[in-house]
mmCIF file of N, CA and C in Angstrom:
data_model
loop_
_atom_site.group_PDB
_atom_site.id
_atom_site.type_symbol
_atom_site.label_atom_id
_atom_site.label_comp_id
_atom_site.label_asym_id
_atom_site.label_seq_id
_atom_site.Cartn_x
_atom_site.Cartn_y
_atom_site.Cartn_z
ATOM 1 N N MET A 1 0.581 -0.787 0.188
ATOM 2 C CA MET A 1 0.221 0.169 0.126
ATOM 3 C C MET A 1 0.773 1.431 -0.176
ATOM 4 N N GLY A 2 0.879 2.243 -0.724
ATOM 5 C CA GLY A 2 1.798 3.413 -0.644
ATOM 6 C C GLY A 2 0.329 4.873 -0.672
ATOM 7 N N ILE A 3 0.896 5.547 -0.260
ATOM 8 C CA ILE A 3 0.075 6.646 0.569
ATOM 9 C C ILE A 3 1.062 7.614 -0.796
ATOM 10 N N ASP A 4 0.046 8.442 -0.969
ATOM 11 C CA ASP A 4 0.004 9.487 -1.996
ATOM 12 C C ASP A 4 0.540 11.103 -1.600
ATOM 13 N N LEU A 5 1.571 11.751 -1.306
ATOM 14 C CA LEU A 5 1.279 13.065 -0.625
ATOM 15 C C LEU A 5 1.112 14.134 -1.649
ATOM 16 N N PRO A 6 0.714 15.773 -1.366
ATOM 17 C CA PRO A 6 0.452 16.594 -2.238
ATOM 18 C C PRO A 6 1.730 16.558 -3.068
ATOM 19 N N ASP A 7 3.179 16.419 -2.885
ATOM 20 C CA ASP A 7 3.997 16.566 -4.319
ATOM 21 C C ASP A 7 4.923 14.839 -4.504
ATOM 22 N N ALA A 8 3.834 14.512 -4.016
ATOM 23 C CA ALA A 8 5.094 12.661 -5.045
ATOM 24 C C ALA A 8 3.601 11.814 -4.493
ATOM 25 N N LYS A 9 3.842 10.733 -5.054
ATOM 26 C CA LYS A 9 3.158 9.757 -5.410
ATOM 27 C C LYS A 9 3.845 8.603 -5.070
ATOM 28 N N ASN A 10 2.952 7.768 -3.797
ATOM 29 C CA ASN A 10 3.388 6.318 -3.061
ATOM 30 C C ASN A 10 4.711 6.987 -2.728
ATOM 31 N N MET A 11 4.887 7.312 -2.008
ATOM 32 C CA MET A 11 6.373 8.315 -0.821
ATOM 33 C C MET A 11 6.425 7.392 0.422
ATOM 34 N N ILE A 12 5.238 6.709 1.130
ATOM 35 C CA ILE A 12 5.251 5.909 2.067
ATOM 36 C C ILE A 12 4.077 4.786 1.987
ATOM 37 N N GLY A 13 4.871 3.660 2.747
ATOM 38 C CA GLY A 13 4.024 2.381 2.864
ATOM 39 C C GLY A 13 5.013 1.506 2.642
ATOM 40 N N ALA A 14 4.081 0.186 2.645
ATOM 41 C CA ALA A 14 4.970 -0.795 2.400
ATOM 42 C C ALA A 14 4.650 -1.502 0.922
ATOM 43 N N PHE A 15 5.782 -1.882 0.863
ATOM 44 C CA PHE A 15 5.220 -2.192 -0.990
ATOM 45 C C PHE A 15 5.987 -4.059 -0.859
ATOM 46 N N LEU A 16 5.527 -5.245 -0.845
ATOM 47 C CA LEU A 16 5.705 -6.153 -1.315
ATOM 48 C C LEU A 16 5.412 -7.057 -2.823
ATOM 49 N N GLN A 17 6.262 -7.424 -2.667
ATOM 50 C CA GLN A 17 6.572 -8.521 -4.351
ATOM 51 C C GLN A 17 5.212 -9.164 -4.362
ATOM 52 N N PRO A 18 4.377 -9.497 -4.817
ATOM 53 C CA PRO A 18 4.036 -10.246 -5.524
ATOM 54 C C PRO A 18 4.141 -12.210 -5.357
ATOM 55 N N LEU A 19 3.569 -13.011 -4.853
ATOM 56 C CA LEU A 19 4.414 -14.627 -5.358
ATOM 57 C C LEU A 19 3.996 -15.119 -6.205
ATOM 58 N N GLY A 20 2.389 -14.736 -6.659
ATOM 59 C CA GLY A 20 2.624 -14.367 -8.868
ATOM 60 C C GLY A 20 1.694 -13.429 -9.752
ATOM 61 N N VAL A 21 1.672 -13.365 -10.539
ATOM 62 C CA VAL A 21 0.876 -12.763 -11.336
ATOM 63 C C VAL A 21 -0.260 -13.479 -11.946
ATOM 64 N N LEU A 22 -1.425 -13.459 -12.520
ATOM 65 C CA LEU A 22 -2.471 -14.370 -13.258
ATOM 66 C C LEU A 22 -2.731 -12.955 -14.699
ATOM 67 N N ILE A 23 -2.641 -13.423 -15.719
ATOM 68 C CA ILE A 23 -2.274 -12.288 -16.646
ATOM 69 C C ILE A 23 -3.881 -12.659 -17.265
ATOM 70 N N ASP A 24 -4.488 -12.616 -17.574
ATOM 71 C CA ASP A 24 -6.311 -12.949 -18.491
ATOM 72 C C ASP A 24 -6.453 -11.714 -19.491
ATOM 73 N N THR A 25 -5.424 -11.960 -20.208
ATOM 74 C CA THR A 25 -6.125 -10.751 -21.723
ATOM 75 C C THR A 25 -7.723 -10.766 -21.943
ATOM 76 N N ALA A 26 -7.993 -11.660 -21.793
ATOM 77 C CA ALA A 26 -9.812 -11.454 -21.741
ATOM 78 C C ALA A 26 -10.202 -9.800 -21.867
ATOM 79 N N THR A 27 -9.955 -9.603 -20.387
ATOM 80 C CA THR A 27 -10.195 -9.152 -19.349
ATOM 81 C C THR A 27 -9.851 -7.255 -20.227
ATOM 82 N N LEU A 28 -8.941 -7.439 -21.106
ATOM 83 C CA LEU A 28 -8.440 -5.978 -21.790
ATOM 84 C C LEU A 28 -10.086 -5.279 -22.298
ATOM 85 N N SER A 29 -10.184 -7.056 -23.293
ATOM 86 C CA SER A 29 -11.285 -6.239 -24.376
ATOM 87 C C SER A 29 -13.095 -5.407 -23.683
ATOM 88 N N THR A 30 -12.732 -5.720 -22.329
ATOM 89 C CA THR A 30 -13.438 -4.404 -21.499
ATOM 90 C C THR A 30 -13.097 -3.373 -21.386
ATOM 91 N N LEU A 31 -11.722 -2.883 -21.567
ATOM 92 C CA LEU A 31 -11.317 -1.727 -21.017
ATOM 93 C C LEU A 31 -11.853 -0.705 -22.660
ATOM 94 N N PRO A 32 -12.291 0.316 -22.320
ATOM 95 C CA PRO A 32 -12.023 1.654 -23.379
ATOM 96 C C PRO A 32 -10.885 2.066 -23.648
ATOM 97 N N ALA A 33 -11.107 2.074 -25.276
ATOM 98 C CA ALA A 33 -9.990 2.800 -26.346
ATOM 99 C C ALA A 33 -9.186 3.071 -25.803
ATOM 100 N N ASN A 34 -9.806 4.236 -24.640
ATOM 101 C CA ASN A 34 -8.295 5.376 -24.324
ATOM 102 C C ASN A 34 -7.930 4.787 -23.127
ATOM 103 N N GLU A 35 -8.357 4.584 -22.244
ATOM 104 C CA GLU A 35 -8.133 3.329 -20.491
ATOM 105 C C GLU A 35 -6.990 2.450 -20.986
ATOM 106 N N TYR A 36 -7.277 1.055 -22.061
ATOM 107 C CA TYR A 36 -6.084 0.622 -22.334
ATOM 108 C C TYR A 36 -4.746 0.592 -23.048
ATOM 109 N N ARG A 37 -5.365 2.450 -23.280
ATOM 110 C CA ARG A 37 -3.761 3.325 -24.457
ATOM 111 C C ARG A 37 -3.035 3.407 -22.825
ATOM 112 N N VAL A 38 -3.643 3.519 -22.185
ATOM 113 C CA VAL A 38 -3.102 3.943 -21.020
ATOM 114 C C VAL A 38 -1.679 3.694 -20.739
ATOM 115 N N ASP A 39 -2.734 1.438 -20.397
ATOM 116 C CA ASP A 39 -2.528 0.649 -19.820
ATOM 117 C C ASP A 39 -1.210 0.178 -20.656
ATOM 118 N N MET A 40 -0.835 0.471 -21.821
ATOM 119 C CA MET A 40 0.042 0.048 -22.241
ATOM 120 C C MET A 40 0.618 1.256 -22.855
ATOM 121 N N ALA A 41 0.698 1.939 -22.364
ATOM 122 C CA ALA A 41 1.968 3.200 -22.253
ATOM 123 C C ALA A 41 2.676 2.728 -20.881
ATOM 124 N N GLU A 42 1.877 1.442 -19.973
ATOM 125 C CA GLU A 42 3.054 1.321 -19.027
ATOM 126 C C GLU A 42 3.777 0.446 -19.643
ATOM 127 N N VAL A 43 3.364 -0.647 -20.488
ATOM 128 C CA VAL A 43 4.267 -1.914 -20.672
ATOM 129 C C VAL A 43 5.246 -1.534 -21.975
ATOM 130 N N VAL A 44 4.628 -0.264 -22.052
ATOM 131 C CA VAL A 44 5.982 0.324 -23.356
ATOM 132 C C VAL A 44 6.947 1.430 -22.463
ATOM 133 N N LYS A 45 6.644 1.606 -21.806
ATOM 134 C CA LYS A 45 7.264 2.504 -20.590
ATOM 135 C C LYS A 45 8.595 1.718 -19.746
ATOM 136 N N TYR A 46 8.212 0.356 -19.572
ATOM 137 C CA TYR A 46 8.984 -0.638 -18.670
ATOM 138 C C TYR A 46 10.482 -0.839 -20.534
ATOM 139 N N GLY A 47 9.743 -0.628 -21.460
ATOM 140 C CA GLY A 47 10.633 -1.500 -22.675
ATOM 141 C C GLY A 47 11.520 -0.537 -22.627
ATOM 142 N N VAL A 48 11.557 0.683 -22.684
ATOM 143 C CA VAL A 48 11.909 1.883 -23.020
ATOM 144 C C VAL A 48 13.033 2.225 -21.360
ATOM 145 N N ILE A 49 12.766 1.791 -20.124
ATOM 146 C CA ILE A 49 13.671 1.958 -19.173
ATOM 147 C C ILE A 49 14.375 0.808 -19.455
ATOM 148 N N LEU A 50 14.196 -0.837 -18.964
ATOM 149 C CA LEU A 50 14.619 -0.959 -18.727
ATOM 150 C C LEU A 50 15.677 -2.134 -20.138
ATOM 151 N N ASP A 51 14.329 -2.273 -21.200
ATOM 152 C CA ASP A 51 14.732 -3.106 -21.829
ATOM 153 C C ASP A 51 14.739 -3.598 -23.352
ATOM 154 N N ALA A 52 16.016 -2.680 -24.279
ATOM 155 C CA ALA A 52 15.496 -2.318 -25.524
ATOM 156 C C ALA A 52 15.223 -3.683 -26.607
ATOM 157 N N GLU A 53 15.313 -4.550 -25.771
ATOM 158 C CA GLU A 53 14.976 -5.774 -26.754
ATOM 159 C C GLU A 53 13.507 -6.009 -26.554
ATOM 160 N N PHE A 54 13.133 -5.696 -26.027
ATOM 161 C CA PHE A 54 11.199 -6.186 -25.579
ATOM 162 C C PHE A 54 11.222 -4.955 -26.169
ATOM 163 N N PHE A 55 11.233 -4.056 -25.796
ATOM 164 C CA PHE A 55 11.206 -2.819 -27.040
ATOM 165 C C PHE A 55 10.757 -2.371 -27.931
ATOM 166 N N GLN A 56 11.639 -3.076 -28.850
ATOM 167 C CA GLN A 56 11.728 -3.397 -30.186
ATOM 168 C C GLN A 56 10.054 -4.352 -30.661
ATOM 169 N N TYR A 57 10.400 -5.848 -29.724
ATOM 170 C CA TYR A 57 9.512 -6.659 -29.700
ATOM 171 C C TYR A 57 7.888 -5.640 -29.907
ATOM 172 N N LEU A 58 7.652 -4.366 -28.797
ATOM 173 C CA LEU A 58 6.223 -3.552 -28.994
ATOM 174 C C LEU A 58 6.513 -2.828 -30.447
ATOM 175 N N GLU A 59 7.130 -3.023 -30.617
ATOM 176 C CA GLU A 59 7.588 -1.313 -32.333
ATOM 177 C C GLU A 59 6.985 -3.114 -32.951
ATOM 178 N N ASP A 60 7.376 -4.224 -32.951
ATOM 179 C CA ASP A 60 8.150 -4.681 -34.383
ATOM 180 C C ASP A 60 5.533 -5.302 -34.587
ATOM 181 N N HIS A 61 5.514 -5.085 -33.144
ATOM 182 C CA HIS A 61 3.825 -5.918 -32.780
ATOM 183 C C HIS A 61 2.566 -4.946 -32.102
ATOM 184 N N ALA A 62 3.008 -3.444 -32.272
ATOM 185 C CA ALA A 62 2.747 -2.601 -32.535
ATOM 186 C C ALA A 62 1.588 -2.638 -33.282
ATOM 187 N N ASP A 63 0.622 -2.739 -34.097
ATOM 188 C CA ASP A 63 -0.922 -3.281 -34.435
ATOM 189 C C ASP A 63 -1.126 -4.232 -34.062
ATOM 190 N N ALA A 64 -0.487 -5.955 -33.367
ATOM 191 C CA ALA A 64 -1.377 -6.781 -33.058
ATOM 192 C C ALA A 64 -1.466 -6.146 -31.917
ATOM 193 N N LEU A 65 -1.054 -5.520 -30.610
ATOM 194 C CA LEU A 65 -1.432 -4.825 -29.424
ATOM 195 C C LEU A 65 -2.592 -3.789 -29.610
ATOM 196 N N LEU A 66 -2.830 -3.300 -30.538
ATOM 197 C CA LEU A 66 -3.512 -2.508 -30.940
ATOM 198 C C LEU A 66 -5.086 -3.556 -31.022
ATOM 199 N N ALA A 67 -4.771 -4.019 -31.512
ATOM 200 C CA ALA A 67 -6.175 -4.856 -31.812
ATOM 201 C C ALA A 67 -5.741 -5.813 -30.904
ATOM 202 N N ARG A 68 -5.242 -5.889 -29.906
ATOM 203 C CA ARG A 68 -5.176 -6.238 -28.465
ATOM 204 C C ARG A 68 -5.359 -8.300 -28.985
ATOM 205 N N GLU A 69 -4.779 -8.643 -29.764
ATOM 206 C CA GLU A 69 -4.804 -9.863 -30.419
ATOM 207 C C GLU A 69 -3.731 -10.403 -29.096
ATOM 208 N N GLU A 70 -4.087 -11.445 -28.837
ATOM 209 C CA GLU A 70 -3.578 -12.693 -27.425
ATOM 210 C C GLU A 70 -2.779 -12.941 -27.817
ATOM 211 N N ASN A 71 -2.056 -13.459 -28.401
ATOM 212 C CA ASN A 71 -1.110 -13.896 -28.277
ATOM 213 C C ASN A 71 0.337 -13.036 -28.756
ATOM 214 N N ALA A 72 0.306 -11.783 -29.158
ATOM 215 C CA ALA A 72 0.947 -10.702 -29.013
ATOM 216 C C ALA A 72 0.782 -9.877 -27.201
ATOM 217 N N LEU A 73 -0.520 -9.985 -26.865
ATOM 218 C CA LEU A 73 -0.688 -9.183 -25.020
ATOM 219 C C LEU A 73 -0.030 -10.463 -24.540
ATOM 220 N N THR A 74 0.053 -12.065 -24.688
ATOM 221 C CA THR A 74 0.812 -11.630 -23.641
ATOM 222 C C THR A 74 1.935 -11.754 -23.755
ATOM 223 N N HIS A 75 2.603 -11.786 -24.573
ATOM 224 C CA HIS A 75 3.982 -11.756 -24.635
ATOM 225 C C HIS A 75 4.806 -10.740 -24.103
ATOM 226 N N ALA A 76 4.480 -9.224 -24.460
ATOM 227 C CA ALA A 76 3.662 -8.057 -24.144
ATOM 228 C C ALA A 76 4.046 -7.795 -22.109
ATOM 229 N N ILE A 77 3.116 -8.325 -21.989
ATOM 230 C CA ILE A 77 2.357 -8.147 -21.009
ATOM 231 C C ILE A 77 3.425 -9.113 -19.703
ATOM 232 N N ALA A 78 3.535 -9.650 -20.545
ATOM 233 C CA ALA A 78 4.424 -10.991 -19.141
ATOM 234 C C ALA A 78 5.963 -10.131 -18.552
ATOM 235 N N PRO A 79 6.494 -9.980 -19.806
ATOM 236 C CA PRO A 79 7.621 -9.730 -18.727
ATOM 237 C C PRO A 79 7.752 -8.378 -17.905
ATOM 238 N N ALA A 80 6.364 -7.180 -18.636
ATOM 239 C CA ALA A 80 6.053 -5.876 -17.507
ATOM 240 C C ALA A 80 5.285 -6.446 -16.250
ATOM 241 N N ALA A 81 4.762 -7.878 -16.155
ATOM 242 C CA ALA A 81 3.989 -8.255 -15.249
ATOM 243 C C ALA A 81 4.901 -8.480 -13.855
ATOM 244 N N GLY A 82 5.673 -9.160 -14.551
ATOM 245 C CA GLY A 82 6.627 -10.112 -13.476
ATOM 246 C C GLY A 82 8.440 -9.422 -12.294
#
């Protein structure tokens, strides 16, 4: 749990890594397009900051990701989730 302060987000709190992560790509179909893009931006941010090869995958499969294709989503979400 993190506590937001007026000038900073999640500056106070306890952060525990999960024992596992469940990826259900079907739930992504329920998101409005704008919210989906916001969430995918977090995945892209992971690639930009930590993994150039992964970022290249995202660029190469951008159309499939925007179309919410299950195989592309599973490959894209797994590294960012763990």
